[in-house]
Short mmCIF file of C-alpha atoms in Angstrom, two decimals:
data_model
loop_
_atom_site.label_atom_id
_atom_site.label_comp_id
_atom_site.label_asym_id
_atom_site.label_seq_id
_atom_site.Cartn_x
_atom_site.Cartn_y
_atom_site.Cartn_z
CA UNK E 1 -0.13 0.03 -0.18
CA UNK E 2 1.32 3.48 -0.86
CA UNK E 3 1.52 5.52 2.11
CA UNK E 4 2.12 9.44 2.35
CA UNK E 5 3.31 11.22 5.28
CA UNK E 6 0.60 14.15 5.61
CA UNK E 7 1.85 15.80 9.19
CA UNK E 8 3.93 14.99 11.85
CA UNK E 9 5.13 16.41 15.43
CA UNK E 10 1.32 15.98 16.79
CA UNK E 11 0.83 15.14 20.25
CA UNK E 12 -1.15 11.51 20.48
CA UNK E 13 -3.49 12.34 17.29
CA UNK E 14 -7.11 10.50 17.19
CA UNK E 15 -10.42 11.20 15.79
CA UNK E 16 -9.49 12.12 11.97
CA UNK E 17 -12.86 13.80 10.42
CA UNK E 18 -12.08 14.49 6.31
CA UNK E 19 -13.18 17.16 4.68
CA UNK E 20 -14.29 17.96 1.38
CA UNK E 21 -11.52 20.75 1.26
CA UNK E 22 -9.05 18.44 1.62
CA UNK E 23 -8.13 19.24 4.98
CA UNK E 24 -8.30 16.87 8.20
CA UNK E 25 -9.90 17.87 11.73
CA UNK E 26 -8.36 15.66 14.26
CA UNK E 27 -7.97 15.79 18.37
CA UNK E 28 -4.80 15.49 20.02
CA UNK E 29 -5.10 14.42 23.17
CA UNK E 30 -1.88 15.29 25.24
CA UNK E 31 -1.84 18.92 23.69
CA UNK E 32 -6.01 19.13 24.49
CA UNK E 33 -6.97 20.83 21.04
CA UNK E 34 -9.24 20.06 18.27
CA UNK E 35 -6.73 20.48 15.56
CA UNK E 36 -6.93 21.39 11.28
CA UNK E 37 -4.48 19.41 9.17
CA UNK E 38 -3.96 21.26 5.81
CA UNK E 39 -3.46 19.64 2.92
CA UNK E 40 0.21 21.08 2.57
CA UNK E 41 0.53 19.44 6.26
CA UNK E 42 0.14 22.58 8.35
CA UNK E 43 -1.54 22.66 12.05
CA UNK E 44 -4.05 25.12 12.95
CA UNK E 45 -5.53 25.25 16.31
CA UNK E 46 -9.47 25.28 15.79
CA UNK E 47 -10.61 25.05 19.68
CA UNK E 48 -8.85 24.05 23.14
CA UNK E 49 -10.40 21.22 25.01
CA UNK E 50 -8.72 20.68 28.47
CA UNK E 51 -8.62 17.06 29.46
CA UNK E 52 -8.33 14.46 26.95
CA UNK E 53 -10.40 15.19 23.76
CA UNK E 54 -10.51 11.39 22.24
CA UNK E 55 -12.86 11.06 19.12
CA UNK E 56 -14.54 13.42 17.08
CA UNK E 57 -17.43 13.46 14.79
CA UNK E 58 -19.32 16.21 12.12
CA UNK E 59 -23.09 16.77 13.73
CA UNK E 60 -25.99 17.59 12.15
CA UNK E 61 -25.59 20.93 12.59
CA UNK E 62 -21.91 21.03 10.90
CA UNK E 63 -20.69 21.20 14.70
CA UNK E 64 -18.05 18.79 15.82
CA UNK E 65 -18.82 16.50 18.65
CA UNK E 66 -16.00 15.37 20.95
CA UNK E 67 -15.46 12.82 23.49
CA UNK E 68 -13.30 13.94 26.14
CA UNK E 69 -12.04 11.22 28.57
CA UNK E 70 -11.50 14.19 30.72
CA UNK E 71 -7.49 13.24 31.21
CA UNK E 72 -7.80 10.01 31.60
CA UNK E 73 -3.84 9.41 30.31
CA UNK E 74 -0.83 10.18 31.40
CA UNK E 75 1.93 10.34 28.89
CA UNK E 76 4.89 9.33 28.85
CA UNK E 77 8.24 8.42 26.61
CA UNK E 78 9.24 4.84 25.58
CA UNK E 79 11.90 4.24 23.24
CA UNK E 80 10.67 7.23 21.45
CA UNK E 81 7.30 6.52 21.23
CA UNK E 82 4.77 8.53 23.46
CA UNK E 83 2.87 6.27 25.46
CA UNK E 84 -0.27 6.90 27.23
CA UNK E 85 -0.08 5.63 31.14
CA UNK E 86 -2.47 5.30 34.09
CA UNK E 87 -4.87 7.40 35.00
CA UNK E 88 -4.04 10.42 37.03
CA UNK E 89 -5.62 10.05 40.42
CA UNK E 90 -6.58 13.94 39.63
CA UNK E 91 -8.99 12.03 36.96
CA UNK E 92 -13.02 12.95 37.94
CA UNK E 93 -14.41 11.91 34.67
CA UNK E 94 -15.24 12.80 31.25
CA UNK E 95 -17.99 14.53 28.65
CA UNK E 96 -19.36 14.86 25.74
CA UNK E 97 -18.75 18.21 23.93
CA UNK E 98 -19.91 20.53 21.01
CA UNK E 99 -17.58 22.58 19.45
CA UNK E 100 -18.91 25.25 16.65
CA UNK E 101 -16.12 25.29 13.69
CA UNK E 102 -16.76 28.94 13.12
CA UNK E 103 -16.09 30.06 16.50
CA UNK E 104 -14.17 27.71 18.32
CA UNK E 105 -16.62 27.73 21.17
CA UNK E 106 -17.04 24.67 23.14
CA UNK E 107 -20.19 23.73 25.04
CA UNK E 108 -20.33 20.46 27.34
CA UNK E 109 -23.57 18.19 26.35
CA UNK E 110 -23.50 15.91 28.98
CA UNK E 111 -20.96 14.98 31.63
CA UNK E 112 -23.19 11.83 33.50
CA UNK E 113 -25.87 9.58 32.76
CA UNK E 114 -28.50 9.08 35.00
CA UNK E 115 -27.07 11.04 37.89
CA UNK E 116 -23.61 8.48 37.50
CA UNK E 117 -20.48 10.85 36.18
CA UNK E 118 -18.86 9.78 32.68
CA UNK E 119 -15.82 8.13 33.06
CA UNK E 120 -13.67 8.14 30.11
CA UNK E 121 -15.85 8.54 26.91
CA UNK E 122 -13.69 7.91 24.09
CA UNK E 123 -15.39 7.52 20.22
CA UNK E 124 -18.69 8.33 18.75
CA UNK E 125 -20.69 7.98 15.69
CA UNK E 126 -24.20 9.82 14.24
CA UNK E 127 -27.17 7.48 13.12
CA UNK E 128 -29.30 8.96 10.56
CA UNK E 129 -31.59 10.45 12.94
CA UNK E 130 -28.83 12.62 14.37
CA UNK E 131 -28.44 10.24 17.62
CA UNK E 132 -25.56 9.91 19.15
CA UNK E 133 -23.74 6.27 19.88
CA UNK E 134 -20.79 6.78 21.66
CA UNK E 135 -18.27 4.51 23.77
CA UNK E 136 -16.69 5.15 27.33
CA UNK E 137 -13.35 3.15 27.54
CA UNK E 138 -13.50 3.44 31.47
CA UNK E 139 -10.01 3.73 33.45
CA UNK E 140 -7.68 2.06 35.62
CA UNK E 141 -7.32 3.09 39.06
CA UNK E 142 -4.50 1.41 41.68
CA UNK E 143 -7.61 -0.87 43.22
CA UNK E 144 -8.74 -2.26 39.32
CA UNK E 145 -10.74 -1.54 36.37
CA UNK E 146 -13.45 0.76 35.67
CA UNK E 147 -15.59 -0.77 33.00
CA UNK E 148 -17.07 0.82 30.23
CA UNK E 149 -20.16 1.25 28.72
CA UNK E 150 -21.95 1.96 25.17
CA UNK E 151 -24.60 4.93 25.30
CA UNK E 152 -26.94 6.30 22.91
CA UNK E 153 -27.70 10.30 23.14
CA UNK E 154 -29.33 13.12 21.47
CA UNK E 155 -27.07 15.66 19.98
CA UNK E 156 -29.36 18.32 21.54
CA UNK E 157 -28.65 17.26 25.40
CA UNK E 158 -31.96 15.98 25.99
CA UNK E 159 -31.37 12.37 26.56
CA UNK E 160 -28.63 9.94 27.06
CA UNK E 161 -29.17 6.03 28.12
CA UNK E 162 -26.51 3.42 28.71
CA UNK E 163 -27.71 1.06 26.20
CA UNK E 164 -25.26 -1.77 27.71
CA UNK E 165 -22.51 -1.62 30.46
CA UNK E 166 -20.07 -3.97 32.16
CA UNK E 167 -17.22 -4.17 29.39
CA UNK E 168 -14.11 -4.15 29.92
CA UNK E 169 -12.29 -1.99 27.81
CA UNK E 170 -14.91 0.13 24.77
CA UNK E 171 -13.27 1.97 22.52
CA UNK E 172 -14.16 2.50 18.84
CA UNK E 173 -17.71 2.37 17.22
CA UNK E 174 -19.58 2.34 14.18
CA UNK E 175 -22.44 1.35 12.36
CA UNK E 176 -22.98 -0.98 9.43
CA UNK E 177 -24.23 0.57 6.13
CA UNK E 178 -27.95 -0.53 6.74
CA UNK E 179 -27.40 0.87 10.23
CA UNK E 180 -29.19 -2.42 11.70
CA UNK E 181 -25.87 -3.17 13.66
CA UNK E 182 -23.53 -1.37 16.05
CA UNK E 183 -19.85 -1.96 16.27
CA UNK E 184 -17.68 -1.66 19.00
CA UNK E 185 -14.10 -2.26 19.47
CA UNK E 186 -12.81 -3.16 22.95
CA UNK E 187 -8.96 -2.38 23.17
CA UNK E 188 -7.81 -4.93 25.93
CA UNK E 189 -9.81 -8.17 24.60
CA UNK E 190 -8.76 -7.41 21.24
CA UNK E 191 -12.54 -8.29 20.44
CA UNK E 192 -14.76 -6.69 17.75
CA UNK E 193 -18.31 -7.13 19.03
CA UNK E 194 -21.60 -6.35 17.39
CA UNK E 195 -25.16 -5.25 18.68
CA UNK E 196 -28.15 -5.87 16.68
CA UNK E 197 -30.81 -3.12 16.25
CA UNK E 198 -33.91 -3.06 16.91
CA UNK E 199 -34.56 0.37 15.94
CA UNK E 200 -32.59 3.65 15.93
CA UNK E 201 -31.21 3.99 19.48
CA UNK E 202 -32.61 0.33 20.42
CA UNK E 203 -30.55 -2.99 20.75
CA UNK E 204 -32.49 -5.90 19.90
CA UNK E 205 -32.32 -8.94 22.56
CA UNK E 206 -28.63 -10.49 22.23
CA UNK E 207 -27.48 -14.25 22.15
CA UNK E 208 -28.27 -15.98 25.48
CA UNK E 209 -25.31 -15.37 28.24
CA UNK E 210 -23.85 -12.46 25.71
CA UNK E 211 -23.76 -8.87 26.01
CA UNK E 212 -23.63 -8.85 22.10
CA UNK E 213 -22.23 -11.13 19.07
CA UNK E 214 -18.62 -11.82 18.88
CA UNK E 215 -17.49 -11.06 15.32
CA UNK E 216 -13.93 -12.07 16.22
CA UNK E 217 -11.28 -11.61 18.72
CA UNK E 218 -7.78 -11.66 17.23
CA UNK E 219 -4.84 -14.06 18.83
CA UNK E 220 -2.12 -13.06 20.73
CA UNK E 221 -1.72 -9.92 22.17
CA UNK E 222 -3.63 -7.26 19.76
CA UNK E 223 -4.98 -4.05 21.22
CA UNK E 224 -8.30 -2.17 19.08
CA UNK E 225 -8.89 1.21 18.76
CA UNK E 226 -11.01 3.45 16.59
CA UNK E 227 -12.64 2.20 13.76
CA UNK E 228 -14.37 3.30 10.36
CA UNK E 229 -16.55 0.96 8.21
CA UNK E 230 -16.29 0.37 4.43
CA UNK E 231 -19.16 0.52 1.87
CA UNK E 232 -19.01 -2.81 1.93
CA UNK E 233 -19.75 -3.81 5.74
CA UNK E 234 -16.34 -4.63 6.28
CA UNK E 235 -14.91 -3.07 9.33
CA UNK E 236 -11.64 -1.23 9.46
CA UNK E 237 -10.32 -1.41 13.02
CA UNK E 238 -7.13 0.49 14.06
CA UNK E 239 -4.65 -2.26 15.65
CA UNK E 240 -1.83 -1.44 18.49
CA UNK E 241 1.03 -3.69 18.91
CA UNK E 242 0.62 -5.25 15.80
CA UNK E 243 0.64 -1.42 14.28
CA UNK E 244 -1.59 -0.88 11.58
CA UNK E 245 -5.59 -1.16 10.32
CA UNK E 246 -7.47 -4.75 10.81
CA UNK E 247 -10.33 -5.14 8.71
CA UNK E 248 -12.88 -7.17 9.80
CA UNK E 249 -15.41 -9.05 7.44
CA UNK E 250 -18.80 -9.57 9.29
CA UNK E 251 -18.29 -13.09 9.35
CA UNK E 252 -15.31 -12.66 11.03
CA UNK E 253 -12.28 -13.24 8.69
CA UNK E 254 -9.80 -10.92 8.66
CA UNK E 255 -6.51 -9.08 6.80
CA UNK E 256 -4.15 -6.64 8.11
CA UNK E 257 -2.25 -3.44 6.62
CA UNK E 258 0.52 -2.52 8.44
CA UNK E 259 1.57 0.81 9.13
CA UNK E 260 4.87 2.36 10.48
CA UNK E 261 3.92 2.39 14.10
CA UNK E 262 2.88 0.33 16.64
CA UNK E 263 -0.05 2.46 17.51
CA UNK E 264 -1.73 2.93 15.35
CA UNK E 265 -5.21 4.80 17.05
CA UNK E 266 -7.40 5.67 13.92
CA UNK E 267 -8.77 5.47 10.26
CA UNK E 268 -11.36 7.68 8.59
CA UNK E 269 -12.32 7.87 4.89
CA UNK E 270 -12.72 10.57 2.23
CA UNK E 271 -12.19 11.84 -1.27
CA UNK E 272 -14.33 11.82 -4.46
CA UNK E 273 -14.68 7.65 -4.53
CA UNK E 274 -14.13 7.29 -0.84
CA UNK E 275 -10.98 5.75 -0.90
CA UNK E 276 -8.90 7.88 0.57
CA UNK E 277 -8.03 6.73 4.08
CA UNK E 278 -6.09 8.87 6.80
CA UNK E 279 -4.80 7.24 9.47
CA UNK E 280 -3.45 8.38 12.78
CA UNK E 281 0.08 6.79 14.23
CA UNK E 282 0.14 8.23 17.64
CA UNK E 283 3.15 6.73 18.88
CA UNK E 284 5.24 8.80 16.35
CA UNK E 285 2.66 11.49 16.56
CA UNK E 286 2.05 11.37 12.59
CA UNK E 287 -1.04 11.43 10.01
CA UNK E 288 -1.14 9.28 6.99
CA UNK E 289 -2.93 8.97 3.79
CA UNK E 290 -3.47 5.76 1.97
CA UNK E 291 -5.38 4.96 -1.41
CA UNK E 292 -7.84 1.57 0.18
CA UNK E 293 -8.26 -1.34 -1.83
CA UNK E 294 -12.04 -0.53 -1.43
CA UNK E 295 -14.21 2.91 -0.77
CA UNK E 296 -15.51 3.78 2.76
CA UNK E 297 -18.73 4.38 4.00
CA UNK E 298 -19.52 7.73 3.93
CA UNK E 299 -20.76 9.09 7.17
CA UNK E 300 -24.15 10.55 7.51
CA UNK E 301 -22.61 14.21 8.27
CA UNK E 302 -19.10 13.73 7.25
#
C-alpha cells in the first residue's frame, strides 16, 4: 500500500475527520486541542479542549462533537514512542462536547447519565436520525478497572442512555451500512463486538448469556482502538502492538494492513471515491494518507 506522510509532530492524534476541502480535523489528546491539518500538512488550532479530547465527529448542525476522556491518561516516552499511561489520581470523569467550527466555542452536552458521572468517553458515531452512539472506555485505578459501556444520546443535550454496560475497555464504534448493527471494539480483549439493532437507538435482544455477538477476537496480544466501516460492510479497526489496520468481515475473517507505528489508533475515509484513508499513528505523532483498496462508507454528516 502506498502511504504518504501528511503531518508529524502531533501530540497523540486521534479522531480524524476528512473534510471536503482536503483538510483533516483531528484531536490531539496530549495537546488538548481540536486541530485542522491542511492539505500541505500545516497545523491550525480550532479549539482548546482541556482534559483529553479522544474522538470527534461532524454532527447534523455542522458542529464537531467530541468525546473527552477528562484527562484519563498520563503520557510518557518509551523508546521514542509517546505512550498513554495509567489514569492520574486527579481524574474525575469525562464528557461529550460540542465545538462550533466558526467560533471555536466549546459547549458541554453531557458529563453524566442518570446521575452517574461518565468515566472516559472515547469515540462516537452519528446515525441517520442525528443520534449519537458513543463509547465510554472506563479507566484503570489502583484498585482495578472501572468498566466501560455503550451509550446513545441526542445531539441537543436532551437525552442520554446507557444501552449496555459492563465491558472491559470499549473503544471504537461504528454503524453498518444498513444501520442495523452497531460495532464496538474492545481494546484490551482485542475483540470486535456486534450489537444488533431493533430500531434507532434501540438494541435487539442479544444471544443467550452474551452482551452482544462476537465478530472476532484477535489472537495473541493485539489491542483494538477506533474504527471506520467500508461501504461493503467490512469494519476497519486500528490495531495496536501489531501496528496497522485490521479489516474484519462481518463473518469474522480478517486481513491486516501494516503502518509504521505500533500505536495506530484511527482511520477515516474521504475523497471523491471514498478511497482516501487517513490514519493516525499516535505513538510517533503522525498522520498518514493512503489509497484504500475499497471505498469507505460515507458518514451521515461528514
